Amino acid sequence: MPAPYRLTEHARLDARNTFGVRATAPMLVEVSDATALPELFGYAMLRDPGLLILGGGSNLLFAANPTGAVLSLQTQQITLQEDNGAQVRVRADAGVVWHDFVLWTLGHGFSGLENLALIPGTVGAAPIQNIGAYGVEVGERVHQVEAFDRQPGTLVRLDRQACAFGYRDSLFKHADDRYLVTAVEFTLDRHFQPRLGYAGIGEQLAAMGVTDAPRAAQVAEAVIHIRRHKLPDPAQLGNAGSFFKNPIVPVALADALKADHPSLPLFPATSGMAKLSAAWLIEQSGWKGHRDGDAGVAPGHALVLVNHGQASGAQLLELARCIANSVQARFGVAIEPEPRIIGAAWAP
Ligand code: FAD
Ligand code: EPU
């Protein structure tokens, strides 16, 4: 029997964060069997509030080294739990790579996650910020989340309602690492209902020669094509996707900004609110393609901060603060980071 977990002291995390910045964990705990968690959490080191749960490191910025242990789940099972002929329930372990899971569902004829193809990271992290892209958020498909609750030290199940999903938001984001997600169960369809409303998907399908009734795998292919075209590949240029969330402001403020700046893109939000394009605000403030040493803004997308090589997390954070300050000064709108910042507060 392989050991259920592995401990490494002074573990380098440079290759475990997609910004590719230098960071070292005092202790890395890699867990391949989630049933070992109660035993592991018997150790004081893991009960320390400084514990960091790490997935693929694609939504993190190490502004400094983590002070506590870093725990990474390596669990890899995917199982079909239920099939009623119209819908299925599929359970995936936290350590499964998200895009591999999306491909697995498509390969089995299950649809619902195709618009979320090629998002980096793991299944376990997907509910944390309720990953979303091309008009779909993962929360719509979550049946329940299984998690190790560090407070009582037991395994709990949280249904979709309990997860309190919102735009790039969930219960987990406000729970101070109380929940270690061990697996997620998804409800998926056997009969494909395409969601093609997001700008660019229809055009890309047409360019692929798909004019009517696309298959789910073709929608995924279109999304993958658009994403490869728009976003830098972290393997080539360190980044964490969108560095800022799109700000949600009262409709009255959005309308006033739109009157002054007719090209400002607006998206629907909850009642009385509108979502602005952070990329547009940043580009208009002159930051697109900006470079300060090795810390920069992607030339192709103003929302993506990039590490051209040797930038430190602290340098990237400093650049992000300058960008946010200039957007605030020019448009009166506060923009906030999407990735979790380790070792520093956002507001200095
Ligand atoms: P990490 O970065 O390792 O962790 C992120 C957060 O989740 C941390 O707070 C961490 O502590 C917590 N966490 C991780 N695993 C667990 C667990 N098992 N239990 C409890 N907490 C956990 N996001 C989108 O929503 N839409 C996009 O379109 C999108 N595009 C991206 C494109 C690129 C090129 C990149 C680099 C990132 C993109 N992202 C996008 C952001 C990122 O891929 C997602 O947020 C992803 O879910 C992060 O997964 P991860 O495993 O890398 O998490
Ligand atoms: N835009 C600019 N300048 C740019 C880039 C875009 O003005 O440099 C404008 C575009 O013209 C468009 C608008 O911004 O009108 C929106 O652009 P895009 O469709 O690229 O979406 P986004 O708001 O930049 C969001 C998510 C992405 C997700 C895409 C597709 C957030 C913070 N980001 O990006 O998620 O993939 O939509 O759904 O909500 C992530 O979270 O890391 C991420 C990449």
Coordinates of C-alpha atoms and ligand atoms in Angstrom, one line a residue:
M1 CA 0.0 0.0 0.0
P2 CA 1.5 3.4 -0.9
A3 CA 1.7 5.9 1.9
P4 CA -1.5 8.1 2.1
Y5 CA 0.6 11.2 2.4
R6 CA 4.1 12.6 1.8
L7 CA 5.9 15.3 3.7
T8 CA 8.6 17.6 2.3
E9 CA 10.4 20.2 4.3
H10 CA 11.4 23.6 2.7
A11 CA 9.5 22.8 -0.5
R12 CA 9.9 25.1 -3.5
L13 CA 6.6 26.2 -4.9
D14 CA 7.9 28.1 -8.0
A15 CA 6.5 25.3 -10.3
R16 CA 3.3 25.1 -8.3
N17 CA 2.0 28.6 -9.0
T18 CA 1.2 29.7 -12.6
F19 CA 2.7 33.1 -12.1
G20 CA 6.0 31.2 -11.6
V21 CA 7.1 33.4 -8.8
R22 CA 9.6 32.2 -6.2
A23 CA 8.1 30.8 -3.0
T24 CA 9.0 28.2 -0.4
A25 CA 6.7 26.3 2.0
P26 CA 8.1 25.4 5.4
M27 CA 6.3 22.0 4.9
L28 CA 4.5 20.6 1.9
V29 CA 1.9 17.8 2.7
E30 CA 0.8 15.9 -0.4
V31 CA -2.2 13.7 0.3
S32 CA -3.2 10.8 -2.0
D33 CA -5.9 9.3 0.2
A34 CA -8.5 11.7 1.8
T35 CA -9.3 9.2 4.5
A36 CA -5.9 10.1 6.0
L37 CA -7.1 13.7 6.7
P38 CA -8.5 13.1 10.3
E39 CA -5.2 11.5 11.3
L40 CA -3.2 14.3 9.6
F41 CA -5.2 17.0 11.3
G42 CA -4.2 15.5 14.6
Y43 CA -0.8 17.2 14.1
A44 CA -0.5 20.7 15.5
M45 CA 1.3 21.9 12.3
L46 CA -1.9 21.3 10.3
R47 CA -4.2 22.8 12.9
D48 CA -2.2 26.0 12.7
P49 CA -4.3 28.8 11.2
G50 CA -1.5 29.5 8.7
L51 CA -2.3 26.3 6.7
L52 CA -2.7 26.9 3.0
I53 CA -4.6 24.5 0.8
L54 CA -3.0 24.5 -2.7
G55 CA -4.5 23.2 -5.9
G56 CA -2.9 24.0 -9.2
G57 CA -1.8 27.4 -8.0
S58 CA -3.5 29.2 -10.9
N59 CA -5.5 31.6 -8.7
L60 CA -2.8 32.6 -6.2
L61 CA -0.1 35.2 -5.9
F62 CA 2.7 34.5 -3.5
A63 CA 3.6 38.0 -2.3
A64 CA 5.7 36.3 0.4
N65 CA 6.4 32.7 1.5
P66 CA 3.5 31.0 3.2
T67 CA 4.1 30.9 7.0
G68 CA 2.4 27.6 7.7
A69 CA 2.2 24.2 6.0
V70 CA 0.9 23.8 2.5
L71 CA -1.5 20.9 1.8
S72 CA -2.1 19.6 -1.7
L73 CA -4.7 16.8 -2.5
Q74 CA -3.5 14.4 -5.2
T75 CA -6.7 12.2 -5.2
Q76 CA -7.7 11.2 -8.7
Q77 CA -10.9 9.2 -8.9
I78 CA -13.9 10.0 -11.1
T79 CA -17.1 7.9 -10.6
L80 CA -20.6 7.8 -12.1
Q81 CA -22.9 7.9 -9.1
E82 CA -26.3 7.9 -10.7
D83 CA -27.9 7.8 -14.2
N84 CA -31.6 8.3 -14.8
G85 CA -31.3 8.4 -18.6
A86 CA -31.7 12.1 -18.8
Q87 CA -29.2 13.3 -16.2
V88 CA -26.2 11.8 -14.4
R89 CA -24.4 12.5 -11.2
V90 CA -20.7 12.3 -11.4
R91 CA -18.3 12.6 -8.5
A92 CA -14.7 13.8 -9.0
D93 CA -11.9 13.9 -6.5
A94 CA -10.4 17.2 -5.6
G95 CA -7.0 16.4 -7.1
V96 CA -8.3 15.8 -10.6
V97 CA -7.2 18.4 -13.2
W98 CA -10.3 20.5 -14.1
H99 CA -9.8 20.4 -17.9
D100 CA -9.1 16.6 -17.8
F101 CA -12.4 16.2 -16.0
V102 CA -14.3 18.3 -18.6
L103 CA -12.8 16.1 -21.3
W104 CA -13.8 13.0 -19.4
T105 CA -17.4 14.2 -19.1
L106 CA -17.6 15.0 -22.9
G107 CA -16.0 11.6 -23.7
H108 CA -18.8 9.9 -21.8
G109 CA -21.5 11.9 -23.6
F110 CA -22.3 14.1 -20.5
S111 CA -22.8 17.8 -21.1
G112 CA -23.0 21.0 -19.0
L113 CA -19.3 21.8 -18.4
E114 CA -18.2 22.4 -22.1
N115 CA -18.2 26.2 -21.7
L116 CA -15.7 25.8 -18.8
A117 CA -13.1 23.9 -20.9
L118 CA -9.4 24.7 -20.5
I119 CA -9.8 26.6 -17.2
P120 CA -6.6 25.7 -15.3
G121 CA -6.5 24.2 -11.9
T122 CA -8.2 21.4 -10.0
V123 CA -11.7 20.1 -9.4
G124 CA -11.3 20.9 -5.6
A125 CA -10.7 24.6 -6.3
A126 CA -13.6 24.9 -8.9
P127 CA -16.3 25.7 -6.2
I128 CA -14.0 28.0 -4.2
Q129 CA -14.5 31.0 -6.6
N130 CA -17.3 29.4 -8.5
I131 CA -15.3 29.3 -11.8
G132 CA -17.1 30.8 -14.7
A133 CA -16.5 31.4 -18.4
Y134 CA -18.5 31.9 -21.6
G135 CA -21.8 32.4 -19.9
V136 CA -21.7 29.4 -17.5
E137 CA -20.7 29.2 -13.8
V138 CA -19.7 25.8 -12.2
G139 CA -22.2 26.4 -9.3
E140 CA -25.1 25.7 -11.7
R141 CA -23.8 22.1 -12.1
V142 CA -22.7 21.4 -8.5
H143 CA -24.9 18.9 -6.8
Q144 CA -22.8 18.8 -3.6
V145 CA -19.4 19.5 -2.3
E146 CA -17.6 17.0 0.0
A147 CA -15.2 18.7 2.4
F148 CA -13.1 18.1 5.5
D149 CA -14.4 20.6 8.0
R150 CA -11.4 21.6 10.1
Q151 CA -13.6 22.9 12.9
P152 CA -15.1 19.6 14.1
G153 CA -12.5 17.6 12.2
T154 CA -15.1 15.6 10.2
L155 CA -16.2 15.1 6.6
V156 CA -19.2 17.2 5.7
R157 CA -21.5 17.5 2.6
L158 CA -22.7 20.9 1.4
D159 CA -25.5 21.1 -1.2
R160 CA -25.5 23.8 -3.9
Q161 CA -27.7 26.1 -1.7
A162 CA -25.3 25.9 1.2
C163 CA -22.3 26.7 -1.0
A164 CA -23.8 30.3 -1.6
F165 CA -22.4 30.6 -5.1
G166 CA -22.1 34.1 -6.6
Y167 CA -19.9 35.8 -9.2
R168 CA -16.4 34.6 -8.4
D169 CA -17.7 33.9 -4.9
S170 CA -18.9 31.2 -2.5
L171 CA -19.2 30.3 1.1
F172 CA -15.7 28.9 0.9
K173 CA -14.1 32.2 0.1
H174 CA -15.4 33.6 3.4
A175 CA -14.6 30.6 5.7
D176 CA -10.9 31.2 6.3
D177 CA -9.8 27.8 5.0
R178 CA -12.2 26.0 7.3
Y179 CA -13.3 23.6 4.5
L180 CA -10.9 21.4 2.6
V181 CA -12.8 20.3 -0.5
T182 CA -12.2 16.6 -1.0
A183 CA -14.6 15.9 -3.9
V184 CA -17.4 17.5 -5.9
E185 CA -20.5 15.9 -7.3
F186 CA -21.9 17.4 -10.5
T187 CA -25.3 17.0 -12.2
L188 CA -24.8 16.7 -15.9
D189 CA -27.1 16.2 -18.9
R190 CA -27.3 13.4 -21.4
H191 CA -29.3 15.6 -23.8
F192 CA -27.2 18.6 -24.8
Q193 CA -28.7 22.1 -24.4
P194 CA -26.1 24.5 -25.9
R195 CA -25.3 27.8 -24.2
L196 CA -24.0 30.0 -27.0
G197 CA -24.9 33.5 -25.9
Y198 CA -21.4 34.7 -24.9
A199 CA -19.8 36.9 -27.6
G200 CA -17.6 35.0 -29.9
I201 CA -18.8 31.4 -29.5
G202 CA -21.3 31.5 -32.4
E203 CA -18.7 33.1 -34.7
Q204 CA -16.1 30.6 -33.7
L205 CA -18.5 27.7 -34.4
A206 CA -19.3 29.2 -37.8
A207 CA -15.6 29.5 -38.5
M208 CA -15.3 25.8 -37.7
G209 CA -18.1 25.1 -40.2
V210 CA -20.7 24.2 -37.5
T211 CA -23.8 26.1 -38.5
D212 CA -26.5 24.4 -36.5
A213 CA -27.0 21.9 -33.6
P214 CA -23.4 21.9 -32.4
R215 CA -22.3 19.0 -30.2
A216 CA -21.0 19.7 -26.7
A217 CA -17.5 18.7 -27.8
Q218 CA -17.7 21.2 -30.6
V219 CA -18.7 24.0 -28.2
A220 CA -15.7 23.0 -26.0
E221 CA -13.5 23.1 -29.0
A222 CA -14.7 26.6 -29.9
V223 CA -14.2 27.8 -26.3
I224 CA -10.7 26.3 -26.3
H225 CA -9.8 28.1 -29.5
I226 CA -11.1 31.5 -28.2
R227 CA -9.2 31.0 -24.9
R228 CA -5.9 30.1 -26.6
H229 CA -6.3 33.2 -28.8
K230 CA -7.1 35.6 -25.9
L231 CA -5.2 34.4 -22.9
P232 CA -1.4 33.8 -22.5
D233 CA -0.4 30.2 -21.7
P234 CA 1.1 30.2 -18.2
A235 CA 3.6 27.6 -19.5
Q236 CA 5.0 30.4 -21.8
L237 CA 4.2 33.5 -19.7
G238 CA 3.4 33.4 -16.0
N239 CA -0.1 34.6 -15.2
A240 CA -3.2 33.8 -13.1
G241 CA -5.9 34.6 -15.7
S242 CA -7.9 37.7 -14.9
F243 CA -6.1 39.5 -12.1
F244 CA -9.1 41.7 -11.3
K245 CA -12.8 40.8 -10.9
N246 CA -15.2 42.8 -13.1
P247 CA -16.6 45.4 -10.8
I248 CA -20.3 45.3 -10.0
V249 CA -21.7 48.8 -9.4
P250 CA -25.1 50.4 -9.0
V251 CA -26.9 50.8 -12.4
A252 CA -27.0 54.6 -11.9
L253 CA -23.2 54.8 -11.7
A254 CA -22.9 52.4 -14.7
D255 CA -25.3 54.6 -16.7
A256 CA -23.4 57.8 -15.9
L257 CA -20.1 56.2 -16.9
K258 CA -21.7 54.9 -20.1
A259 CA -23.0 58.4 -21.0
D260 CA -19.4 59.7 -20.7
H261 CA -17.8 56.7 -22.3
P262 CA -20.2 55.1 -24.9
S263 CA -17.7 52.3 -25.7
L264 CA -17.7 51.0 -22.1
P265 CA -19.0 47.3 -22.2
L266 CA -21.7 46.6 -19.6
F267 CA -23.0 43.2 -18.5
P268 CA -26.1 42.3 -16.6
A269 CA -25.8 41.6 -12.8
T270 CA -28.2 41.2 -9.9
S271 CA -31.1 43.6 -9.7
G272 CA -30.2 47.3 -9.6
M273 CA -26.5 46.5 -10.4
A274 CA -24.4 46.3 -13.5
K275 CA -21.1 44.6 -14.2
L276 CA -18.4 46.7 -15.8
S277 CA -15.5 45.4 -17.8
A278 CA -12.3 45.7 -15.7
A279 CA -10.3 45.0 -18.8
W280 CA -11.8 48.1 -20.6
L281 CA -11.2 50.3 -17.5
I282 CA -7.6 49.2 -17.3
E283 CA -6.9 49.5 -21.0
Q284 CA -8.4 53.0 -21.0
S285 CA -6.2 53.9 -18.1
G286 CA -3.2 53.1 -20.3
W287 CA -1.9 49.9 -18.8
K288 CA -2.3 47.4 -21.6
G289 CA 1.1 46.0 -22.5
H290 CA 2.8 48.0 -19.7
R291 CA 6.0 46.5 -18.3
D292 CA 7.9 47.4 -15.2
G293 CA 10.9 45.1 -15.1
D294 CA 9.6 41.6 -15.4
A295 CA 6.1 42.5 -14.0
G296 CA 3.7 43.6 -16.6
V297 CA 0.2 43.6 -18.2
A298 CA -0.4 41.2 -21.1
P299 CA -0.2 43.0 -24.4
G300 CA -3.2 41.0 -25.6
H301 CA -5.5 41.3 -22.6
A302 CA -5.5 44.2 -20.1
L303 CA -7.0 42.1 -17.3
V304 CA -4.0 39.7 -17.2
L305 CA -0.9 40.5 -15.1
V306 CA 2.1 38.6 -16.3
N307 CA 5.6 37.6 -15.1
H308 CA 8.0 38.1 -17.9
G309 CA 10.6 36.0 -16.1
Q310 CA 12.0 37.0 -12.7
A311 CA 9.3 39.2 -11.2
S312 CA 8.6 38.6 -7.6
G313 CA 5.1 38.3 -6.2
A314 CA 5.7 41.5 -4.3
Q315 CA 6.5 43.4 -7.5
L316 CA 3.4 42.0 -9.2
L317 CA 1.3 43.1 -6.2
E318 CA 2.8 46.6 -6.4
L319 CA 1.9 46.8 -10.1
A320 CA -1.6 45.6 -9.4
R321 CA -2.1 48.3 -6.7
C322 CA -0.8 51.0 -9.1
I323 CA -3.4 49.8 -11.7
A324 CA -6.2 49.8 -9.2
N325 CA -5.3 53.3 -7.9
S326 CA -5.2 54.7 -11.4
V327 CA -8.6 53.2 -12.4
Q328 CA -10.1 54.6 -9.2
A329 CA -8.7 58.0 -9.9
R330 CA -9.9 58.1 -13.5
F331 CA -13.3 56.4 -13.3
G332 CA -14.1 56.5 -9.5
V333 CA -14.5 52.7 -9.6
A334 CA -12.7 50.3 -7.2
I335 CA -11.4 47.1 -8.8
E336 CA -10.4 44.1 -6.6
P337 CA -8.1 41.2 -7.2
E338 CA -9.5 37.8 -8.1
P339 CA -6.5 35.6 -7.1
R340 CA -5.8 35.0 -3.5
I341 CA -2.8 37.0 -2.3
I342 CA -0.6 35.1 0.1
G343 CA 1.6 37.0 2.6
A344 CA 0.2 40.5 2.1
A345 CA -3.0 42.4 2.4
W346 CA -4.5 43.9 -0.8
A347 CA -5.0 47.3 0.7
P348 CA -1.6 48.5 1.8
Ligands
FAD1 P1 -5.3 27.4 -6.5 O1 -4.8 28.5 -7.2 O2 -4.3 26.4 -6.0 O3 -6.2 27.9 -5.2 C1 -7.1 28.9 -5.4 C2 -7.9 29.0 -4.0 O4 -8.6 27.9 -3.8 C3 -7.0 29.2 -2.8 O5 -7.7 30.1 -1.9 C4 -6.8 27.8 -2.3 O6 -6.5 27.8 -0.9 C5 -8.2 27.3 -2.5 N1 -8.3 25.8 -2.7 C6 -7.6 25.1 -3.7 N2 -8.0 23.8 -3.6 C7 -8.8 23.7 -2.6 C8 -9.4 22.6 -1.9 N3 -9.3 21.4 -2.4 N4 -10.2 22.9 -0.8 C9 -10.3 24.1 -0.4 N5 -9.7 25.2 -0.9 C10 -9.0 25.0 -2.0 N6 -11.0 31.2 -13.4 C11 -12.3 31.3 -13.8 O7 -13.3 31.3 -13.0 N7 -12.6 31.5 -15.1 C12 -11.7 31.5 -16.1 O8 -12.0 31.6 -17.3 C13 -10.3 31.3 -15.7 N8 -9.4 31.4 -16.6 C14 -8.1 31.3 -16.2 C15 -7.1 31.3 -17.2 C16 -5.7 31.2 -16.9 C17 -4.7 31.3 -18.0 C18 -5.4 31.1 -15.5 C19 -3.9 30.9 -15.1 C20 -6.3 31.1 -14.5 C21 -7.7 31.2 -14.9 N9 -8.7 31.2 -13.9 C22 -10.1 31.2 -14.3 C23 -8.4 31.1 -12.5 C24 -8.2 29.7 -12.0 O9 -7.9 28.8 -13.0 C25 -9.4 29.1 -11.2 O10 -9.7 30.0 -10.1 C26 -9.1 27.7 -10.6 O11 -10.3 27.2 -10.1 C27 -8.0 27.7 -9.6 O12 -7.7 26.3 -9.4 P2 -6.4 25.9 -8.7 O13 -6.5 24.4 -8.4 O14 -5.2 26.3 -9.4 O15 -6.5 26.6 -7.3
EPU2 N1 -11.7 44.2 -23.2 C1 -11.0 45.4 -23.3 N2 -9.6 45.3 -23.3 C2 -8.9 44.1 -23.2 C3 -9.7 42.9 -23.2 C4 -11.0 43.0 -23.2 O1 -11.5 46.4 -23.4 O2 -7.7 44.2 -23.2 C5 -13.1 44.2 -23.2 C6 -13.7 43.4 -24.4 O3 -13.8 44.2 -25.5 C7 -15.0 42.9 -23.9 C8 -14.9 42.9 -22.4 O4 -13.7 43.6 -22.1 O5 -16.0 43.7 -24.3 C9 -14.9 41.5 -21.8 O6 -13.7 40.8 -22.3 P1 -13.7 39.2 -22.2 O7 -14.8 38.6 -23.0 O8 -12.3 38.8 -22.6 O9 -14.0 38.9 -20.7 P2 -13.3 39.4 -19.4 O10 -14.3 40.2 -18.6 O11 -12.0 40.0 -19.6 C10 -14.2 37.3 -18.1 C11 -13.6 36.5 -17.0 C12 -12.7 35.4 -17.5 C13 -13.5 34.5 -18.5 C14 -14.1 35.4 -19.6 C15 -15.0 34.6 -20.5 C16 -13.6 37.8 -15.0 C17 -12.8 38.6 -14.0 N3 -13.0 37.3 -16.0 O12 -13.1 38.0 -18.6 O13 -12.3 34.6 -16.5 O14 -12.7 33.5 -19.0 O15 -14.8 36.5 -19.0 O16 -16.2 34.3 -19.9 O17 -14.8 37.7 -14.8 C18 -10.6 34.4 -14.8 O18 -11.5 34.6 -14.0 O19 -9.3 34.3 -14.5 C19 -10.9 34.5 -16.2 C20 -10.0 34.4 -17.2

